[in-house]
Amino acid sequence: MPIKNGSEYIESLRDRNLQVYLFGELVKEPVDHPMIRPSINAVAATYDIAEEDPEIGSATSSLTGLKVNRFLHIAESSQDLVNQNRMQRKLGQQTGTCFQRCVGMDALNSLYSTTFEIDKKYQTPYHERLIEFIKKIQYENHVIGGTMTDAKGDRSLSPSQQEDPDMFVHVVKRDEKGVYIKGAKAHQTGCINSHWLIVMPTMRMRPEDRDYAIVGAIPVDAKGITYIYGRQSCDTRSMEEGDLDAGNSQFSGQEALIIFDNVFIPNELIFMEGEVEFASMLVERFTCYHRRSYVCKTGLGDVLIGASAAIAEYNGVSNASHIKDKLIEMTHLNETIFAAGIASSHQAYRTESGNFINDDMLANVCKHNVTRFPYEIGRLAQDIAGGLMVTMPSEKDFRGPVTGPLLDKYLKGRKGVSTEDRVRILRLIENMTLGRNAVGYLTESMHGAGSPQAQRIQIARQMQLEYKKKLARKLAKVAEGEDTISNPSLAESSDYFDRIFGIKK
């Protein structure tokens, strides 16, 4: 039966016999592990929002006619993409962490148009296969984990040039029923909490990389898959008694290393096999969707701004002008991220396949802002919080018969605010800027969907400097051809301004 809500989702993860290793040991039941469970709770919130706020969290699929979770919906308009961003920000506010489903959503949408164009060139059956798969998961209401980042090995070498061929996931065997793959995917968000994995190439491919140009769907519990759980700062606080020191005891993100050892993908779940020239199209379309998906960080920013305002109030300094100014700056930075992301969605256009893709330039601007602004928001939060955020004793000391009363007396802030409430807000700020959820808010913001230089490359490709120089020369009354700096042979592949001004080619 289809999964209806977060509670049913959690139960659907039980008894799958996954090969998950944590601290060198096989985890018997990941659902019940105290360090893993907060990440499962975060995914459960993506089910509950579809029930509680269906306008944001769900959509009607033209493929099935069903009301489906928005994370499984193929975008059929720019408003669909805008609603994705609204949903992402709301979930960030509700969880204060990474809720782990954006990669799967963006993988489905980028594959929808890419498979259509592969089929158009080669008369392959990929697009039809993908549609059937999407129908299945929409009905069952499953979580899709997208897996793109390979181990990579020597970054100066292509996949086929690596000394160890397993540094990139590749096909090692083919038969009439399908293919077998081997390799690893690194720091994979929410993979253990998913029902399906979609394996994708991580970079453009050459003809000699044909075995590495593979896309396919695999059940999370398929034979031959091993998961090695990733550490997060302060993660074992979730395993301690009580909930004070965790800061955010209910929700967290999740990353793991996935090892594929001769894992089978049947033909009907293969969506690319060897069409190397389409690897770059898939990667670029995926990153276009995913880089504006980072508006999710503005939801986390809302929480951190709120925590900063609360601790200023608890400390009795909320009326200080410099505190107000810092909160204004934090809000300005947060909304700047959101503005670029949602503008990218509003500027979406229809692909040949019929689904919609957002504007690439603005998506890269959004993500480039995300590589910087959360760090400044976090710094200002720490500034407002004060040093006690990182010097507080443990919860056991707060509960201790001797130390508890002393801490309650000497760590008290403004009158009318309990010491425990002050400590809880400080621990939340610590969690988001130094602790477990700083992984999703800071470092993932830097490297997820491509490190900063990847965005700068895409922005450079779309600057349209020749067009801008013509604008300048015209206003300065410089005749065309007199500018010796310009290179008229430079082709400008971007159609960014055409989209802005509605120019049809």
Short mmCIF file of C-alpha atoms in Angstrom, two decimals:
data_model
loop_
_atom_site.label_atom_id
_atom_site.label_comp_id
_atom_site.label_asym_id
_atom_site.label_seq_id
_atom_site.Cartn_x
_atom_site.Cartn_y
_atom_site.Cartn_z
CA MET A 1 0.00 0.00 0.00
CA PRO A 2 1.17 3.59 -0.62
CA ILE A 3 2.88 5.36 2.28
CA LYS A 4 0.52 8.00 3.66
CA ASN A 5 2.46 9.89 6.33
CA GLY A 6 5.68 10.19 8.26
CA SER A 7 4.85 7.43 10.73
CA GLU A 8 4.13 4.95 7.95
CA TYR A 9 7.33 6.02 6.20
CA ILE A 10 9.38 5.23 9.30
CA GLU A 11 7.79 1.79 9.56
CA SER A 12 8.52 1.15 5.85
CA LEU A 13 12.25 1.32 6.62
CA ARG A 14 12.22 -1.57 9.06
CA ASP A 15 13.42 -5.15 8.44
CA ARG A 16 15.29 -4.43 5.20
CA ASN A 17 18.49 -6.19 6.21
CA LEU A 18 20.69 -3.34 4.98
CA GLN A 19 24.45 -3.69 5.26
CA VAL A 20 25.07 -0.50 7.24
CA TYR A 21 28.31 -0.08 9.18
CA LEU A 22 28.79 2.48 11.94
CA PHE A 23 31.76 2.59 14.32
CA GLY A 24 33.09 -0.57 12.67
CA GLU A 25 29.99 -2.60 13.48
CA LEU A 26 27.03 -3.80 11.43
CA VAL A 27 23.90 -1.91 12.50
CA LYS A 28 21.14 -4.40 13.23
CA GLU A 29 18.22 -2.00 12.69
CA PRO A 30 19.09 1.54 11.50
CA VAL A 31 15.60 2.85 12.37
CA ASP A 32 16.25 2.28 16.07
CA HIS A 33 19.83 3.52 16.22
CA PRO A 34 19.88 6.76 18.26
CA MET A 35 22.49 8.39 16.01
CA ILE A 36 20.59 7.54 12.80
CA ARG A 37 17.00 8.11 13.93
CA PRO A 38 17.09 11.96 13.87
CA SER A 39 17.91 11.85 10.15
CA ILE A 40 14.94 9.53 9.56
CA ASN A 41 12.70 11.95 11.44
CA ALA A 42 13.78 14.71 9.05
CA VAL A 43 12.67 12.69 6.02
CA ALA A 44 9.41 11.82 7.76
CA ALA A 45 8.68 15.56 7.86
CA THR A 46 8.61 15.55 4.03
CA TYR A 47 5.65 13.18 4.19
CA ASP A 48 3.83 15.11 6.88
CA ILE A 49 4.05 18.43 5.03
CA ALA A 50 2.21 16.87 2.07
CA GLU A 51 -0.65 16.02 4.42
CA GLU A 52 -0.60 19.18 6.51
CA ASP A 53 0.06 21.71 3.74
CA PRO A 54 -0.90 20.04 0.45
CA GLU A 55 -0.56 23.21 -1.63
CA ILE A 56 3.15 23.34 -0.83
CA GLY A 57 3.91 19.67 -0.19
CA SER A 58 2.00 17.91 -2.96
CA ALA A 59 0.98 18.25 -6.62
CA THR A 60 -1.28 16.51 -9.11
CA SER A 61 0.75 14.37 -11.49
CA SER A 62 -0.24 14.36 -15.15
CA LEU A 63 1.49 10.96 -15.42
CA THR A 64 -0.78 9.18 -12.95
CA GLY A 65 -3.56 11.65 -12.21
CA LEU A 66 -2.74 11.17 -8.53
CA LYS A 67 -2.05 13.72 -5.85
CA VAL A 68 1.63 12.97 -5.21
CA ASN A 69 4.36 14.17 -2.90
CA ARG A 70 6.04 17.18 -4.52
CA PHE A 71 9.42 15.48 -4.17
CA LEU A 72 8.21 12.92 -6.74
CA HIS A 73 6.52 15.38 -9.09
CA ILE A 74 7.82 16.28 -12.56
CA ALA A 75 7.70 20.07 -12.85
CA GLU A 76 5.05 21.03 -15.40
CA SER A 77 5.26 24.81 -14.97
CA SER A 78 7.41 27.52 -13.45
CA GLN A 79 4.93 27.62 -10.55
CA ASP A 80 5.76 23.98 -9.81
CA LEU A 81 9.39 24.97 -9.37
CA VAL A 82 8.45 27.98 -7.25
CA ASN A 83 6.37 25.68 -5.04
CA GLN A 84 9.38 23.40 -4.67
CA ASN A 85 11.30 26.35 -3.24
CA ARG A 86 8.45 27.27 -0.92
CA MET A 87 8.33 23.68 0.33
CA GLN A 88 12.11 23.56 0.79
CA ARG A 89 12.17 26.72 2.89
CA LYS A 90 9.24 25.56 5.03
CA LEU A 91 10.88 22.18 5.70
CA GLY A 92 14.13 23.93 6.60
CA GLN A 93 12.18 25.97 9.15
CA GLN A 94 10.49 22.88 10.57
CA THR A 95 13.60 20.68 10.88
CA GLY A 96 16.62 22.99 11.09
CA THR A 97 18.56 20.47 9.02
CA CYS A 98 18.88 18.71 5.67
CA PHE A 99 15.70 16.72 4.95
CA GLN A 100 17.50 14.69 2.27
CA ARG A 101 15.05 14.49 -0.62
CA CYS A 102 16.07 17.35 -2.93
CA VAL A 103 18.70 15.28 -4.77
CA GLY A 104 16.14 12.65 -5.76
CA MET A 105 13.61 15.26 -6.86
CA ASP A 106 16.18 17.08 -8.99
CA ALA A 107 17.51 13.80 -10.42
CA LEU A 108 14.04 12.79 -11.64
CA ASN A 109 13.46 16.14 -13.30
CA SER A 110 16.86 16.30 -15.00
CA LEU A 111 16.52 12.71 -16.20
CA TYR A 112 13.05 13.40 -17.58
CA SER A 113 14.35 15.82 -20.21
CA THR A 114 17.72 14.13 -20.78
CA THR A 115 16.26 10.69 -21.50
CA PHE A 116 13.83 12.30 -23.93
CA GLU A 117 16.72 13.79 -25.89
CA ILE A 118 18.76 10.57 -25.83
CA ASP A 119 15.77 8.70 -27.25
CA LYS A 120 15.30 11.37 -29.89
CA LYS A 121 18.85 10.81 -31.16
CA TYR A 122 19.22 7.06 -30.71
CA GLN A 123 15.63 5.71 -30.60
CA THR A 124 16.39 4.19 -27.20
CA PRO A 125 13.60 3.29 -24.71
CA TYR A 126 14.95 5.26 -21.74
CA HIS A 127 12.28 7.94 -21.49
CA GLU A 128 9.42 5.43 -21.52
CA ARG A 129 11.23 3.34 -18.90
CA LEU A 130 11.72 6.40 -16.71
CA ILE A 131 8.05 7.37 -16.95
CA GLU A 132 7.00 3.88 -15.88
CA PHE A 133 9.40 4.05 -12.95
CA ILE A 134 8.09 7.46 -11.91
CA LYS A 135 4.52 6.18 -12.05
CA LYS A 136 5.49 3.31 -9.77
CA ILE A 137 7.19 5.46 -7.15
CA GLN A 138 4.47 8.10 -7.26
CA TYR A 139 1.90 5.44 -6.48
CA GLU A 140 4.00 3.83 -3.74
CA ASN A 141 5.13 7.23 -2.41
CA HIS A 142 8.74 6.17 -2.03
CA VAL A 143 11.88 8.16 -1.27
CA ILE A 144 14.41 8.48 -4.10
CA GLY A 145 18.07 8.98 -3.28
CA GLY A 146 20.16 10.44 -6.08
CA THR A 147 23.78 9.28 -6.17
CA MET A 148 26.12 11.35 -8.31
CA THR A 149 29.47 12.00 -6.58
CA ASP A 150 32.06 9.29 -7.23
CA ALA A 151 35.14 8.60 -5.13
CA LYS A 152 37.11 10.13 -8.09
CA GLY A 153 40.63 9.04 -7.13
CA ASP A 154 43.16 11.15 -9.07
CA ARG A 155 41.20 14.27 -10.05
CA SER A 156 43.56 14.98 -12.94
CA LEU A 157 42.53 11.76 -14.70
CA SER A 158 39.30 10.79 -16.45
CA PRO A 159 37.29 7.78 -15.20
CA SER A 160 38.83 5.36 -17.70
CA GLN A 161 42.38 6.62 -16.94
CA GLN A 162 42.26 5.84 -13.22
CA GLU A 163 44.74 3.29 -11.90
CA ASP A 164 41.85 1.70 -10.00
CA PRO A 165 38.79 1.55 -12.30
CA ASP A 166 36.47 1.44 -9.28
CA MET A 167 37.15 5.11 -8.47
CA PHE A 168 34.09 5.82 -10.62
CA VAL A 169 30.99 3.63 -10.73
CA HIS A 170 31.03 1.61 -13.93
CA VAL A 171 29.53 -1.39 -15.71
CA VAL A 172 31.60 -4.54 -15.18
CA LYS A 173 29.29 -7.07 -16.83
CA ARG A 174 26.36 -7.13 -19.23
CA ASP A 175 23.88 -9.86 -20.07
CA GLU A 176 20.50 -10.06 -21.75
CA LYS A 177 18.71 -9.08 -18.52
CA GLY A 178 20.74 -6.02 -17.54
CA VAL A 179 24.07 -4.78 -16.21
CA TYR A 180 26.24 -5.19 -13.12
CA ILE A 181 28.00 -2.18 -11.63
CA LYS A 182 30.95 -1.67 -9.32
CA GLY A 183 32.43 1.35 -7.53
CA ALA A 184 31.44 3.79 -4.83
CA LYS A 185 29.45 6.96 -4.33
CA ALA A 186 30.72 9.35 -1.65
CA HIS A 187 28.93 11.44 1.03
CA GLN A 188 25.50 10.40 -0.18
CA THR A 189 22.73 12.36 1.49
CA GLY A 190 19.91 10.32 2.99
CA CYS A 191 20.81 7.16 1.10
CA ILE A 192 20.02 4.78 3.96
CA ASN A 193 16.71 6.55 4.52
CA SER A 194 15.65 6.08 0.89
CA HIS A 195 13.75 3.27 -0.82
CA TRP A 196 15.52 3.63 -4.19
CA LEU A 197 18.87 4.90 -5.40
CA ILE A 198 19.40 6.45 -8.82
CA VAL A 199 23.01 6.09 -9.93
CA MET A 200 24.24 8.87 -12.24
CA PRO A 201 27.58 9.96 -13.76
CA THR A 202 29.32 12.82 -11.98
CA MET A 203 31.04 14.56 -14.91
CA ARG A 204 31.26 14.85 -18.68
CA MET A 205 32.48 11.66 -20.35
CA ARG A 206 34.71 10.76 -23.31
CA PRO A 207 34.09 7.91 -25.75
CA GLU A 208 36.57 5.75 -23.83
CA ASP A 209 34.48 6.29 -20.66
CA ARG A 210 31.48 4.46 -22.08
CA ASP A 211 31.25 1.95 -19.23
CA TYR A 212 31.03 4.85 -16.76
CA ALA A 213 28.08 6.54 -18.52
CA ILE A 214 25.48 4.56 -16.63
CA VAL A 215 22.20 5.69 -15.06
CA GLY A 216 19.87 3.28 -13.34
CA ALA A 217 17.50 2.77 -10.41
CA ILE A 218 18.40 0.30 -7.66
CA PRO A 219 16.51 -0.73 -4.50
CA VAL A 220 18.38 0.45 -1.41
CA ASP A 221 18.49 -3.12 -0.10
CA ALA A 222 19.82 -4.66 -3.33
CA LYS A 223 22.39 -7.42 -3.07
CA GLY A 224 25.97 -6.19 -3.16
CA ILE A 225 25.45 -2.74 -1.59
CA THR A 226 27.33 -1.77 1.58
CA TYR A 227 26.83 1.53 3.43
CA ILE A 228 29.47 3.04 5.71
CA TYR A 229 27.88 5.75 7.83
CA GLY A 230 29.55 9.17 7.91
CA ARG A 231 30.52 10.99 11.11
CA GLN A 232 29.20 14.45 11.97
CA SER A 233 30.54 16.85 14.55
CA CYS A 234 29.06 16.10 18.01
CA ASP A 235 26.99 13.23 16.54
CA THR A 236 27.35 10.94 19.56
CA ARG A 237 25.47 13.44 21.70
CA SER A 238 22.38 11.78 20.20
CA MET A 239 23.46 8.60 21.97
CA GLU A 240 23.74 10.24 25.38
CA GLU A 241 21.03 10.37 28.01
CA GLY A 242 18.78 13.42 27.77
CA ASP A 243 18.25 15.89 24.93
CA LEU A 244 19.81 19.14 26.15
CA ASP A 245 23.33 18.81 24.77
CA ALA A 246 22.25 17.77 21.28
CA GLY A 247 20.82 21.21 20.56
CA ASN A 248 18.39 19.76 18.01
CA SER A 249 17.66 16.29 19.32
CA GLN A 250 14.82 15.51 16.91
CA PHE A 251 16.32 16.16 13.48
CA SER A 252 19.62 15.75 11.64
CA GLY A 253 21.04 15.08 8.21
CA GLN A 254 22.74 11.92 6.99
CA GLU A 255 25.66 11.06 4.71
CA ALA A 256 27.22 7.71 3.92
CA LEU A 257 29.70 6.09 1.57
CA ILE A 258 27.94 3.58 -0.71
CA ILE A 259 29.92 0.61 -2.03
CA PHE A 260 28.54 -1.19 -5.09
CA ASP A 261 29.99 -4.68 -5.57
CA ASN A 262 28.57 -6.28 -8.72
CA VAL A 263 25.12 -4.77 -8.14
CA PHE A 264 22.55 -5.73 -10.75
CA ILE A 265 20.37 -3.20 -12.63
CA PRO A 266 17.68 -4.78 -14.84
CA ASN A 267 17.14 -3.38 -18.33
CA GLU A 268 13.81 -1.81 -17.45
CA LEU A 269 15.52 0.36 -14.79
CA ILE A 270 18.41 1.54 -16.98
CA PHE A 271 17.99 5.14 -18.21
CA MET A 272 21.40 5.66 -19.84
CA GLU A 273 24.04 3.17 -20.86
CA GLY A 274 27.06 4.34 -22.79
CA GLU A 275 25.67 7.53 -24.37
CA VAL A 276 28.70 9.49 -23.18
CA GLU A 277 27.82 12.76 -24.90
CA PHE A 278 24.67 13.06 -22.76
CA ALA A 279 26.51 12.72 -19.44
CA SER A 280 27.37 16.42 -19.42
CA MET A 281 23.76 17.35 -20.29
CA LEU A 282 22.49 15.32 -17.36
CA VAL A 283 25.05 16.75 -14.94
CA GLU A 284 24.43 20.34 -16.04
CA ARG A 285 20.66 20.00 -15.87
CA PHE A 286 20.86 18.32 -12.49
CA THR A 287 23.10 21.04 -11.07
CA CYS A 288 20.81 23.69 -12.56
CA TYR A 289 17.87 22.30 -10.58
CA HIS A 290 19.90 21.48 -7.50
CA ARG A 291 21.76 24.75 -7.12
CA ARG A 292 18.54 26.70 -6.75
CA SER A 293 17.24 23.96 -4.44
CA TYR A 294 19.69 25.39 -1.91
CA VAL A 295 17.01 27.88 -0.91
CA CYS A 296 16.39 25.17 1.69
CA LYS A 297 19.23 26.82 3.61
CA THR A 298 17.11 29.94 4.06
CA GLY A 299 14.75 27.87 6.19
CA LEU A 300 17.69 26.93 8.39
CA GLY A 301 18.74 30.57 8.34
CA ASP A 302 15.30 31.56 9.61
CA VAL A 303 15.79 29.21 12.57
CA LEU A 304 19.28 30.53 13.31
CA ILE A 305 18.17 34.15 13.07
CA GLY A 306 15.32 33.33 15.44
CA ALA A 307 17.68 31.63 17.88
CA SER A 308 20.02 34.64 17.76
CA ALA A 309 17.17 37.04 18.47
CA ALA A 310 15.96 34.79 21.30
CA ILE A 311 19.37 34.56 23.00
CA ALA A 312 19.81 38.31 22.74
CA GLU A 313 16.48 38.66 24.50
CA TYR A 314 17.42 36.08 27.13
CA ASN A 315 20.73 37.88 27.72
CA GLY A 316 18.94 41.21 28.14
CA VAL A 317 20.59 42.90 25.14
CA SER A 318 17.85 42.74 22.50
CA ASN A 319 17.50 46.54 22.42
CA ALA A 320 21.19 47.20 21.77
CA SER A 321 21.64 48.88 18.39
CA HIS A 322 24.52 46.62 17.32
CA ILE A 323 22.41 43.51 18.03
CA LYS A 324 19.57 44.86 15.92
CA ASP A 325 22.01 45.68 13.13
CA LYS A 326 23.46 42.17 13.15
CA LEU A 327 20.01 40.62 12.95
CA ILE A 328 19.20 42.91 10.02
CA GLU A 329 22.39 41.83 8.25
CA MET A 330 21.62 38.16 8.85
CA THR A 331 18.15 38.64 7.39
CA HIS A 332 19.50 40.56 4.39
CA LEU A 333 21.93 37.76 3.57
CA ASN A 334 19.30 35.07 4.06
CA GLU A 335 16.77 36.78 1.80
CA THR A 336 19.41 37.41 -0.86
CA ILE A 337 19.89 33.64 -1.13
CA PHE A 338 16.14 33.09 -1.40
CA ALA A 339 15.70 35.88 -3.95
CA ALA A 340 18.14 34.38 -6.44
CA GLY A 341 16.76 30.86 -6.03
CA ILE A 342 13.11 31.69 -6.41
CA ALA A 343 13.89 34.11 -9.27
CA SER A 344 15.59 31.20 -11.02
CA SER A 345 12.40 29.17 -10.64
CA HIS A 346 10.19 32.02 -11.86
CA GLN A 347 12.41 32.29 -14.97
CA ALA A 348 11.86 28.61 -15.83
CA TYR A 349 11.19 27.48 -19.36
CA ARG A 350 9.81 24.40 -21.07
CA THR A 351 12.17 21.67 -22.31
CA GLU A 352 11.60 19.53 -25.40
CA SER A 353 10.26 16.78 -23.17
CA GLY A 354 7.55 19.05 -21.74
CA ASN A 355 8.82 19.51 -18.21
CA PHE A 356 10.18 22.83 -16.94
CA ILE A 357 13.72 23.75 -15.94
CA ASN A 358 14.74 26.83 -14.00
CA ASP A 359 17.19 29.52 -15.11
CA ASP A 360 20.80 28.33 -14.93
CA MET A 361 22.51 31.70 -14.38
CA LEU A 362 20.34 32.59 -11.40
CA ALA A 363 20.63 29.05 -10.01
CA ASN A 364 24.41 29.39 -9.98
CA VAL A 365 24.20 32.84 -8.40
CA CYS A 366 21.94 31.34 -5.71
CA LYS A 367 24.33 28.51 -4.94
CA HIS A 368 27.38 30.78 -5.02
CA ASN A 369 25.71 32.97 -2.41
CA VAL A 370 25.07 29.83 -0.36
CA THR A 371 28.81 29.02 -0.34
CA ARG A 372 29.38 32.31 1.52
CA PHE A 373 26.38 33.78 3.30
CA PRO A 374 25.55 30.98 5.79
CA TYR A 375 29.10 31.29 7.14
CA GLU A 376 28.57 34.99 7.85
CA ILE A 377 25.12 34.34 9.29
CA GLY A 378 26.68 31.68 11.52
CA ARG A 379 29.50 34.02 12.59
CA LEU A 380 27.02 36.72 13.55
CA ALA A 381 24.93 34.16 15.46
CA GLN A 382 28.01 33.16 17.46
CA ASP A 383 28.84 36.82 18.02
CA ILE A 384 25.39 37.49 19.46
CA ALA A 385 25.35 34.24 21.48
CA GLY A 386 28.58 34.87 23.36
CA GLY A 387 31.28 32.51 24.57
CA LEU A 388 29.02 30.48 26.85
CA MET A 389 27.79 28.68 23.73
CA VAL A 390 31.01 26.65 23.66
CA THR A 391 31.92 26.48 27.37
CA MET A 392 28.71 25.14 28.94
CA PRO A 393 28.90 22.08 31.18
CA SER A 394 27.05 18.91 30.23
CA GLU A 395 23.41 18.09 30.81
CA LYS A 396 24.44 15.67 33.55
CA ASP A 397 26.00 18.57 35.42
CA PHE A 398 22.79 20.57 35.04
CA ARG A 399 20.85 17.60 36.44
CA GLY A 400 23.38 16.82 39.20
CA PRO A 401 22.30 17.35 42.83
CA VAL A 402 25.41 19.39 43.67
CA THR A 403 26.26 21.12 40.38
CA GLY A 404 22.72 21.63 39.10
CA PRO A 405 21.67 24.35 41.58
CA LEU A 406 25.00 26.14 41.11
CA LEU A 407 24.65 26.20 37.32
CA ASP A 408 21.05 27.28 37.56
CA LYS A 409 22.13 30.21 39.74
CA TYR A 410 25.24 31.39 37.88
CA LEU A 411 24.21 30.78 34.27
CA LYS A 412 20.91 32.60 34.59
CA GLY A 413 20.22 35.50 32.23
CA ARG A 414 17.36 37.98 32.17
CA LYS A 415 14.67 37.83 34.84
CA GLY A 416 11.73 35.67 33.81
CA VAL A 417 13.82 33.35 31.61
CA SER A 418 14.84 29.98 33.02
CA THR A 419 18.48 28.94 32.87
CA GLU A 420 17.48 25.79 31.00
CA ASP A 421 15.71 27.73 28.26
CA ARG A 422 18.79 29.92 27.83
CA VAL A 423 20.99 26.84 27.61
CA ARG A 424 18.68 25.15 25.08
CA ILE A 425 18.86 28.11 22.69
CA LEU A 426 22.63 28.29 23.06
CA ARG A 427 22.92 24.57 22.30
CA LEU A 428 20.76 25.04 19.19
CA ILE A 429 23.09 27.78 17.91
CA GLU A 430 26.06 25.52 18.65
CA ASN A 431 24.34 22.64 16.82
CA MET A 432 23.79 24.73 13.69
CA THR A 433 27.15 26.52 13.54
CA LEU A 434 29.61 24.02 15.02
CA GLY A 435 27.76 20.79 15.74
CA ARG A 436 25.84 18.15 13.91
CA ASN A 437 23.65 20.35 11.75
CA ALA A 438 26.53 22.62 10.79
CA VAL A 439 27.33 19.82 8.33
CA GLY A 440 24.22 20.67 6.35
CA TYR A 441 24.17 24.41 6.97
CA LEU A 442 27.85 25.22 6.40
CA THR A 443 30.10 22.62 4.78
CA GLU A 444 27.38 21.13 2.60
CA SER A 445 26.52 24.68 1.55
CA MET A 446 30.11 25.03 0.39
CA HIS A 447 30.53 21.76 -1.52
CA GLY A 448 27.06 20.35 -2.22
CA ALA A 449 25.94 20.58 -5.88
CA GLY A 450 29.49 21.61 -6.76
CA SER A 451 32.14 23.63 -4.96
CA PRO A 452 32.31 27.44 -5.51
CA GLN A 453 34.52 27.27 -8.59
CA ALA A 454 31.95 25.11 -10.36
CA GLN A 455 29.41 27.92 -10.06
CA ARG A 456 31.94 30.51 -11.20
CA ILE A 457 32.62 28.47 -14.33
CA GLN A 458 28.90 28.32 -15.15
CA ILE A 459 28.46 32.03 -14.43
CA ALA A 460 31.41 32.82 -16.69
CA ARG A 461 29.86 30.83 -19.53
CA GLN A 462 26.73 32.95 -19.33
CA MET A 463 28.11 36.45 -18.74
CA GLN A 464 27.56 37.50 -22.38
CA LEU A 465 30.41 39.98 -22.24
CA GLU A 466 30.34 40.66 -25.98
CA TYR A 467 26.71 41.72 -25.71
CA LYS A 468 27.49 43.90 -22.67
CA LYS A 469 30.46 45.51 -24.41
CA LYS A 470 28.22 46.42 -27.33
CA LEU A 471 25.84 48.12 -24.90
CA ALA A 472 28.73 50.15 -23.46
CA ARG A 473 30.18 51.07 -26.85
CA LYS A 474 26.79 52.25 -28.07
CA LEU A 475 26.27 54.61 -25.11
CA ALA A 476 29.88 55.84 -25.28
CA LYS A 477 29.52 56.40 -29.04
CA VAL A 478 32.37 54.01 -29.84
CA ALA A 479 32.04 52.65 -33.35
CA GLU A 480 31.88 48.89 -33.70
CA GLY A 481 35.25 47.43 -34.64
CA GLU A 482 37.36 50.06 -32.85
CA ASP A 483 37.53 48.10 -29.61
CA THR A 484 40.75 46.14 -30.00
CA ILE A 485 40.21 44.34 -26.71
CA SER A 486 37.11 42.51 -27.83
CA ASN A 487 37.34 39.23 -29.68
CA PRO A 488 34.43 39.03 -32.14
CA SER A 489 35.19 35.37 -32.79
CA LEU A 490 34.04 34.48 -29.29
CA ALA A 491 30.76 32.61 -29.55
CA GLU A 492 28.22 33.42 -26.86
CA SER A 493 26.28 30.27 -26.13
CA SER A 494 24.17 31.78 -23.36
CA ASP A 495 20.60 32.86 -23.97
CA TYR A 496 20.19 34.40 -20.51
CA PHE A 497 19.09 37.81 -21.76
CA ASP A 498 16.83 36.27 -24.38
CA ARG A 499 14.95 34.57 -21.56
CA ILE A 500 14.81 37.76 -19.49
CA PHE A 501 13.39 39.83 -22.31
CA GLY A 502 11.25 37.10 -23.85
CA ILE A 503 13.13 36.97 -27.14
CA LYS A 504 12.34 33.83 -29.12
CA LYS A 505 14.95 32.50 -31.50
#
